[in-house]
Short mmCIF file of C-alpha atoms in Angstrom, two decimals:
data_model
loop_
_atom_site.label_atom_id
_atom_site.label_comp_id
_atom_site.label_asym_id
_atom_site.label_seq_id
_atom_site.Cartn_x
_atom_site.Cartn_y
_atom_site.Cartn_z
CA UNK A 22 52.08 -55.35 47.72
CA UNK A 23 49.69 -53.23 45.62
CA UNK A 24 49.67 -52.70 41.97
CA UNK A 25 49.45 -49.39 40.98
CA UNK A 26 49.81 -47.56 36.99
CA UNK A 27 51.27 -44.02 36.99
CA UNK A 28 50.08 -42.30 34.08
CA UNK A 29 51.29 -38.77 32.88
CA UNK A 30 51.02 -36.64 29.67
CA UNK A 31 53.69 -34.10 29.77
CA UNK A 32 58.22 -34.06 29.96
CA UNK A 33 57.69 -32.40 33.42
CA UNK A 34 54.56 -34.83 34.54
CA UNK A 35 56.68 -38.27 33.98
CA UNK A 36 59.30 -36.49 35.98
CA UNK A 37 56.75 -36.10 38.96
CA UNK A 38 56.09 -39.47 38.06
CA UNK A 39 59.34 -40.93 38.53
CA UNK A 40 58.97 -39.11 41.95
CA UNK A 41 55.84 -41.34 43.02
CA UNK A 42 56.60 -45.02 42.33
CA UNK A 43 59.47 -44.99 45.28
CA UNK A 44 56.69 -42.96 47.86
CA UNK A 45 54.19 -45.37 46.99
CA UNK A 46 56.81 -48.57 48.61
CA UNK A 47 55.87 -51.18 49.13
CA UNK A 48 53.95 -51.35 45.51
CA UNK A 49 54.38 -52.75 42.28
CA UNK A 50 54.39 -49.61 39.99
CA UNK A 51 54.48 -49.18 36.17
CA UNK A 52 54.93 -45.74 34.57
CA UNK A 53 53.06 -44.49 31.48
CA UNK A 54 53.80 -41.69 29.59
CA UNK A 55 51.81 -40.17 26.62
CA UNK A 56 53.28 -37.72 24.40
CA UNK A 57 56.73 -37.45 25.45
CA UNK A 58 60.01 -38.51 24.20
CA UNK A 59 60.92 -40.67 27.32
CA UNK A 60 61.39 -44.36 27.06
CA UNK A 61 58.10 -45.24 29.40
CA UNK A 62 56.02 -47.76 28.03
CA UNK A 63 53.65 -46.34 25.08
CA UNK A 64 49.99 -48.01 24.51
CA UNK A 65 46.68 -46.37 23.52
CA UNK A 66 45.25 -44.67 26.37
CA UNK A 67 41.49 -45.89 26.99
CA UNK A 68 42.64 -49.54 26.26
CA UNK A 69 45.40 -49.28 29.39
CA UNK A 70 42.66 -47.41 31.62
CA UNK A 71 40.39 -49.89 31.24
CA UNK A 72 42.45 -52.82 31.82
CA UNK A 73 44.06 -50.97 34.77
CA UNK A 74 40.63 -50.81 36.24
CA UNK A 75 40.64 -54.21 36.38
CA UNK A 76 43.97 -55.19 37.40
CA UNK A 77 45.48 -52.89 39.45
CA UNK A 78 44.75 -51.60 43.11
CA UNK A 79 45.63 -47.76 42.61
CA UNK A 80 45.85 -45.92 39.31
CA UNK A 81 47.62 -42.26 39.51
CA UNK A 82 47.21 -40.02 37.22
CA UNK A 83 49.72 -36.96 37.04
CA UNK A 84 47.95 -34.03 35.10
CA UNK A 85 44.30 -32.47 35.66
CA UNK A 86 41.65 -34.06 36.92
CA UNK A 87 39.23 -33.67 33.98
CA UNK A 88 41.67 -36.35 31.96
CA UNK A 89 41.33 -38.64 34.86
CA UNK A 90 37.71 -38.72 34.93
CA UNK A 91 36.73 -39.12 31.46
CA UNK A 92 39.10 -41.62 31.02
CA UNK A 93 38.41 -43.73 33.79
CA UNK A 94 34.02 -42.91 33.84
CA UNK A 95 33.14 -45.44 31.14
CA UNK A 96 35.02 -48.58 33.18
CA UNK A 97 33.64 -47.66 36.39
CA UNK A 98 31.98 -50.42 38.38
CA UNK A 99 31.22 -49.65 42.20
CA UNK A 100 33.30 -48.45 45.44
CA UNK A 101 33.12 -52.16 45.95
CA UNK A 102 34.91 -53.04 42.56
CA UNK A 103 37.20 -50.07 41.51
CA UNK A 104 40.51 -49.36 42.68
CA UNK A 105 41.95 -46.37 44.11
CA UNK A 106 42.21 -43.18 41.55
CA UNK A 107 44.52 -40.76 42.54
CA UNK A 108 45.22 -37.12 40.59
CA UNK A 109 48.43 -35.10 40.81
CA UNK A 110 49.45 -32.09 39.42
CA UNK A 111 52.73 -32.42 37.24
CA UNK A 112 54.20 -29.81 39.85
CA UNK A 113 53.77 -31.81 42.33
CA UNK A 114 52.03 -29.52 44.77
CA UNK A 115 48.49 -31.26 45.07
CA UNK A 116 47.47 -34.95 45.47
CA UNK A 117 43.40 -35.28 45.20
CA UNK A 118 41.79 -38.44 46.45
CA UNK A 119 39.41 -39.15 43.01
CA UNK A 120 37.88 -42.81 43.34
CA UNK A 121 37.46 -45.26 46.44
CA UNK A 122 38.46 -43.18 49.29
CA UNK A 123 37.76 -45.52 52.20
CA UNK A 124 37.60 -48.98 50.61
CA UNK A 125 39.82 -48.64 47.84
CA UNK A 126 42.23 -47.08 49.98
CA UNK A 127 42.57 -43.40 48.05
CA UNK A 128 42.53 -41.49 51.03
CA UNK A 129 45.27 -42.99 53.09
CA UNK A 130 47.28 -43.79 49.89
CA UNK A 131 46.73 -40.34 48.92
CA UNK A 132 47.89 -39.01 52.64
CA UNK A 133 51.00 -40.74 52.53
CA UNK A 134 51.62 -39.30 48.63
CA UNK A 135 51.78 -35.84 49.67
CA UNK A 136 54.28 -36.29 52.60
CA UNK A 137 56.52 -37.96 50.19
CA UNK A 138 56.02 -35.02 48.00
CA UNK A 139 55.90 -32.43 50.31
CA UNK A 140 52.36 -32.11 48.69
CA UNK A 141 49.25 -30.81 49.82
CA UNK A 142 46.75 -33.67 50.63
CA UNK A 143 43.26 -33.06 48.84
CA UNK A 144 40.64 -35.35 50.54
CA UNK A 145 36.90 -34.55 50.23
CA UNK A 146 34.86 -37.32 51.71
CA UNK A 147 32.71 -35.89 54.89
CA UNK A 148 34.08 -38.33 57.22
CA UNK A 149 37.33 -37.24 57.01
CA UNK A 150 36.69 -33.95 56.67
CA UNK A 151 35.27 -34.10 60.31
CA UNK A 152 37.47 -36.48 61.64
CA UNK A 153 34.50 -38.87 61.97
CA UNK A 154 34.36 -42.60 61.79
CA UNK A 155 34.46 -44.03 58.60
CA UNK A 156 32.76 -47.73 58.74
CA UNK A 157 34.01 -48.57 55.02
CA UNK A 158 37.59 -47.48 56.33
CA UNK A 159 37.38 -49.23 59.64
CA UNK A 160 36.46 -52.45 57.44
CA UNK A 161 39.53 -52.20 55.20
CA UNK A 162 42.06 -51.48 57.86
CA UNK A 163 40.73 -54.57 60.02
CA UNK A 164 40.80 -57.20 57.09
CA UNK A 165 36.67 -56.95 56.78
CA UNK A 166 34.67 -56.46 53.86
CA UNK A 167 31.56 -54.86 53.70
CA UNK A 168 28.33 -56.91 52.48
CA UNK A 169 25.85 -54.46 51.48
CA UNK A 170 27.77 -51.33 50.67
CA UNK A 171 24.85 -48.68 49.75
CA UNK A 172 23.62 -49.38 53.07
CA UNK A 173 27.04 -47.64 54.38
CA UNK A 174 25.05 -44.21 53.59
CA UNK A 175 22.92 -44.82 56.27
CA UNK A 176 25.73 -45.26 58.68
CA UNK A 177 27.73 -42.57 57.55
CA UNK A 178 24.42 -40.57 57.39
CA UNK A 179 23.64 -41.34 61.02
CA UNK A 180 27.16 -40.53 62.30
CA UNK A 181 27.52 -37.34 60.25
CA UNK A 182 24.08 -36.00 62.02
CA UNK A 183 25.33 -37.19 65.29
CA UNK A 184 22.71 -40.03 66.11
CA UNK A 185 23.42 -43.02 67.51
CA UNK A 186 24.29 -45.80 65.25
CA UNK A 187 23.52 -49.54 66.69
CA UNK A 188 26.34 -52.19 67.10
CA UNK A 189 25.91 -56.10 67.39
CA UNK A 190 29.37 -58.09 67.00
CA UNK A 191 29.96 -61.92 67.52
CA UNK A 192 33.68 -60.82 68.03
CA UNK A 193 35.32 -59.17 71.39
CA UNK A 194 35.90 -55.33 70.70
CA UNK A 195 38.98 -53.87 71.49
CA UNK A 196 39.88 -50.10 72.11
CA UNK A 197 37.69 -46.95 72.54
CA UNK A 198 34.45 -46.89 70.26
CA UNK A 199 33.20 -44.05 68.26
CA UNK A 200 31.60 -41.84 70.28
CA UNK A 201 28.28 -42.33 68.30
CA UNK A 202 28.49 -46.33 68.22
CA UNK A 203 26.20 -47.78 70.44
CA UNK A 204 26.61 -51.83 71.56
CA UNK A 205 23.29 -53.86 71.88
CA UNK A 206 21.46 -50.17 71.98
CA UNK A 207 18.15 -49.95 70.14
CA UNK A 208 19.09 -47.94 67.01
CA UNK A 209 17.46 -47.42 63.68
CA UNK A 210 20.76 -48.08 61.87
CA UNK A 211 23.83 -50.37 62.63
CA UNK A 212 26.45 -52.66 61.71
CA UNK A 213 26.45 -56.29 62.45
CA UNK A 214 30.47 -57.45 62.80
CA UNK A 215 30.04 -61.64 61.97
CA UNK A 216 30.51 -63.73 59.42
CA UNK A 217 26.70 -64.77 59.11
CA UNK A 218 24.42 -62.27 57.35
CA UNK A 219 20.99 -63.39 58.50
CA UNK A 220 20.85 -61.18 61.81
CA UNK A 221 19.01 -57.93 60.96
CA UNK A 222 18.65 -56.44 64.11
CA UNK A 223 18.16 -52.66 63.03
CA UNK A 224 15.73 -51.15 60.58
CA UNK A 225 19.12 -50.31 58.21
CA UNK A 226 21.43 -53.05 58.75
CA UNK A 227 25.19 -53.38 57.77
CA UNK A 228 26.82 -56.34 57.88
CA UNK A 229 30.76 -56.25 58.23
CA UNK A 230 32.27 -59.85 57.13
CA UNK A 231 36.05 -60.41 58.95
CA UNK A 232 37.74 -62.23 56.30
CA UNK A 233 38.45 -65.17 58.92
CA UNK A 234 36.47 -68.63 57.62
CA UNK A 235 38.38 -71.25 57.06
CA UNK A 236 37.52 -73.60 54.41
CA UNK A 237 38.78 -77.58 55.11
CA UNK A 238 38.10 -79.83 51.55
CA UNK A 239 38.85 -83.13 49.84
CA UNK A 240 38.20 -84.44 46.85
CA UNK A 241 37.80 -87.06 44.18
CA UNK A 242 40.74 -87.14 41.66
CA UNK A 243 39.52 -85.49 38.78
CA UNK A 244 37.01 -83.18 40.33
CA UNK A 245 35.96 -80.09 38.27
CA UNK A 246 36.19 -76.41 39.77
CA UNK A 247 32.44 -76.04 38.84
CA UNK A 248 31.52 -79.24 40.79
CA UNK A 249 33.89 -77.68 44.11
CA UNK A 250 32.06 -74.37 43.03
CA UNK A 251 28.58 -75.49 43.53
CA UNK A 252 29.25 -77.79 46.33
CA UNK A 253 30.52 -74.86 48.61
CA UNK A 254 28.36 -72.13 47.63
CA UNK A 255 25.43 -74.62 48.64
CA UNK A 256 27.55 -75.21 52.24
CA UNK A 257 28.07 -71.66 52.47
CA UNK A 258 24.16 -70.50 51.59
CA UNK A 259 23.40 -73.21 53.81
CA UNK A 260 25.69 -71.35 57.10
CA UNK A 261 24.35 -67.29 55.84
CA UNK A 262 28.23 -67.31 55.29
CA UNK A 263 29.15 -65.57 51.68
CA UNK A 264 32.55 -66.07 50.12
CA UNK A 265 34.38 -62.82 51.43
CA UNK A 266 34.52 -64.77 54.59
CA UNK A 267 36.33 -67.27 53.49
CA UNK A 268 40.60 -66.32 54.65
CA UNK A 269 42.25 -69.70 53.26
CA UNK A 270 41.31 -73.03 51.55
CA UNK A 271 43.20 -76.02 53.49
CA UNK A 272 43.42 -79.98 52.24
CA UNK A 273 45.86 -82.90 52.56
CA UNK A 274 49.33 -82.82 50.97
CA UNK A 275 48.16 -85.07 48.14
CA UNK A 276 46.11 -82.34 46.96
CA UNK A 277 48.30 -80.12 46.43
CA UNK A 278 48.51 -80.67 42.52
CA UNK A 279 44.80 -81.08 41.79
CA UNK A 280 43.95 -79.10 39.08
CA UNK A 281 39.85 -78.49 39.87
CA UNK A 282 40.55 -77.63 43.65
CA UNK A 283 43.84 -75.05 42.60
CA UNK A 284 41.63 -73.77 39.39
CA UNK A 285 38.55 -72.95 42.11
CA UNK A 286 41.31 -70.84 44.70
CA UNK A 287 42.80 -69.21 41.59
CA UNK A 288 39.06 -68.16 40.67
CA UNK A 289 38.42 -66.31 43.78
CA UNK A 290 41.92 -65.32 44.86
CA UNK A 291 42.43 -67.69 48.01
CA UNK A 292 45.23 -69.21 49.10
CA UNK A 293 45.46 -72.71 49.06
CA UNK A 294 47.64 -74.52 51.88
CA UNK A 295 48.50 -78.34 52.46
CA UNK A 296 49.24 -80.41 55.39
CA UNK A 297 50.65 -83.91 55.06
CA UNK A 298 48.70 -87.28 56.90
CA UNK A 299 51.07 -87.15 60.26
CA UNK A 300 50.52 -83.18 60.94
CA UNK A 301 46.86 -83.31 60.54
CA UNK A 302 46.76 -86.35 62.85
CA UNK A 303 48.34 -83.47 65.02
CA UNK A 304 45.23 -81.00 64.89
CA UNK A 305 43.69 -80.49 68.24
CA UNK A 306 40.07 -80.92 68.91
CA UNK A 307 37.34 -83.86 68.58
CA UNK A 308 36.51 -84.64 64.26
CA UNK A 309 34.31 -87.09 62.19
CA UNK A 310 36.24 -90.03 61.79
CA UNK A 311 36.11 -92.18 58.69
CA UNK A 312 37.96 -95.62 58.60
CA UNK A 313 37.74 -95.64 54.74
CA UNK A 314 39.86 -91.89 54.91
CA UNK A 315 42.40 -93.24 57.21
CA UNK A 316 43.19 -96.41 54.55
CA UNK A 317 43.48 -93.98 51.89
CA UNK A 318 45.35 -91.52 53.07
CA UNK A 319 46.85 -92.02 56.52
CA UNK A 320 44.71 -89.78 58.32
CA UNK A 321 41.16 -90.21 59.62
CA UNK A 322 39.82 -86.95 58.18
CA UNK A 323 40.81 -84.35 55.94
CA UNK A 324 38.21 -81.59 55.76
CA UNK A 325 37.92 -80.80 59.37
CA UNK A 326 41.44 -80.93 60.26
CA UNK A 327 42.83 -79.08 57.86
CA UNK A 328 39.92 -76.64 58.46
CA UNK A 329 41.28 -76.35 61.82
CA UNK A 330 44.84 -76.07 61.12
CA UNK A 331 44.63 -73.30 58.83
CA UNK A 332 42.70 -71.39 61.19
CA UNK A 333 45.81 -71.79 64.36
CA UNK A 334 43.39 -73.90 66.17
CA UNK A 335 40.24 -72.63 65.31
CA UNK A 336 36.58 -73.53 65.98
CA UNK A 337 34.92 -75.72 63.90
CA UNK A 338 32.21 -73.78 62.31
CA UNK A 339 30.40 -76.04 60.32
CA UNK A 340 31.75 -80.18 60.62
CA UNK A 341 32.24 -82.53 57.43
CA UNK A 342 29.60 -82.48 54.86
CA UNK A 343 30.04 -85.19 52.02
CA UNK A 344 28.52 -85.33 48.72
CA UNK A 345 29.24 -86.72 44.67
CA UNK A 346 33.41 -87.71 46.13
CA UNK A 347 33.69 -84.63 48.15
CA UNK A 348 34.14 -83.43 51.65
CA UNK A 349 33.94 -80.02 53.29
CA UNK A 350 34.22 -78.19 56.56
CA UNK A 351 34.53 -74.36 58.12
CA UNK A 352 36.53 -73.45 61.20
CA UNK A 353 36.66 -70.28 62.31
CA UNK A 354 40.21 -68.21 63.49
CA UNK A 355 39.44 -66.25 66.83
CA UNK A 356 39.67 -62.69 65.89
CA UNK A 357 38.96 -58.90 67.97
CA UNK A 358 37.51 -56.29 66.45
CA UNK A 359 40.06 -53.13 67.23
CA UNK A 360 38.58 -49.58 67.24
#
């Protein structure tokens, strides 16, 4: 579910408004109206725009661009970081993709506006003008993100001017490829689908990260987020894997509750799952077996199978590291890349 602000400045604009927050199902959407006698939620302007930009996934704004600009312009952060912007007349007869297109999701959200409205879609990004592939899109829509993102100019570049752009992937691809994406093909630019980053196999490499790493832990009662913080950014440094890999955080049952571990996946937005002793006695494969584990908590390790549990059955990426009452390990979820 996203969470989107509709903001509008006129009697006639809230009324367009009231039009968007069903179209934009299935989303969390609050309405804002300045300057009108309707009972929508009243604040000062700049202070809601700026915490919107934090908070929220799509901001709409239903009036002329110009407001939308110089109110959002001093919060702006990066494609990477800002959410969608979207600007639409109070008549209700244009929707203009403003902010984050392809990552943030503008243009498709923006598509989907105007049929609801009966609108006229206004999206200006090259790419889609010409019907051409979009990596940044391609990333969102396949649960990826993007690692360097001012390198995707050099693949949009190439593909705009028609020349070839490279492709190395650790994953199986599925379905037809671009017509200008070129697999293990010399190539001055490309993009690198895996979850490590230190292949750079082209002059201008991008490196597209499937969110798909699962990360297996235990831990000393008592444990501080910073300490789990520092202990998996070294295991991750360690594997060229950075956090945007990382899909789910898995441990025993008895972890559940502890308040470093849950503070750390509430810091970085990961789910956090549990298995008890007897189902991760159930995970198949071959693990690091610890006789001191099994007394303590049924099981004879807790990192790796959970690891592998929370990735269906995964492969173990990296197996159980211990250090100062803590335990980690990475599985990986098999995963296609579909063009």
């Amino acid at each position: 579910m996203i969470r989107a602000k509709i903001i509008s400045f006129t009697a006639r604009g809230a009324q367009t408004g009231s039009r968007i927050a069903p179209a934009l199902y299935p989303a969390h959407a609050e309405q804002y109206a300045r300057g009108t006698d309707q009972s929508i939620k009243k604040t000062n302007l700049s202070r809601m725009v700026q915490q919107a930009m934090v908070d929220c996934d799509l901001i709409v704004f239903v009036g002329a661009c110009g407001i939308a600009v110089r109110s959002c312009a001093p919060y702006l952060q990066g494609k990477q970081y800002d959410p969608a912007v979207l600007v639409v007349d109070e008549n209700a007869k244009f929707v203009i993709s403003l902010l984050s297109g392809h990552i943030g999701g503008a243009n498709a959200l923006t598509e989907q506006l105007a049929q609801a409205l009966s609108a006229q879609a206004v999206i200006t990004t090259a790419t889609d003008g010409r019907h051409a592939f979009a990596v940044d899109t391609w990333a969102q829509q396949n649960g990826c993100t993007v690692h360097e993102v001012p390198r995707i100019k050099y693949i949009s570049g190439a593909i705009l001017a028609g020349d070839p752009v490279g492709l190395y992937s650790d994953f199986p691809l599925e379905g037809e490829l671009p017509k200008e994406i070129r697999v293990n093909e010399p190539a001055t630019c490309g993009i690198v689908l895996s979850v490590r980053t230190q292949l750079q196999p082209f002059a201008h490499t991008l490196h597209v990260i499937p969110r798909v790493v699962h990360l297996g832990i235990g831990c000393r009662r008592g444990t501080s987020a910073e300490q789990i913080e520092a202990f998996v950014a070294e295991i991750l440094n360690e594997e060229h894997i950075p956090f945007s890999a990382i899909r789910r955080v898995a441990s025993i049952d008895l972890k559940q509750d502890e308040l470093g571990l849950c503070m750390f996946c509430k810091q970085h937005n990961l789910p956090f799952v549990t298995y008890s002793a007897p189902a991760l006695a159930q995970a198949p494969g071959s693990f690091t077996t610890s006789n001191f584990v099994q007394k303590t908590v049924g099981v004879d390790n807790v990192c790796e199978r959970s690891a592998v549990l929370s990735s269906c059955g995964g492969t173990i990426l990296r197996k159980k590291t211990a250090r100062d009452g803590m335990t980690a390990a990475l599985a990986i979820e098999d995963w296609r890349a579909h063009f």
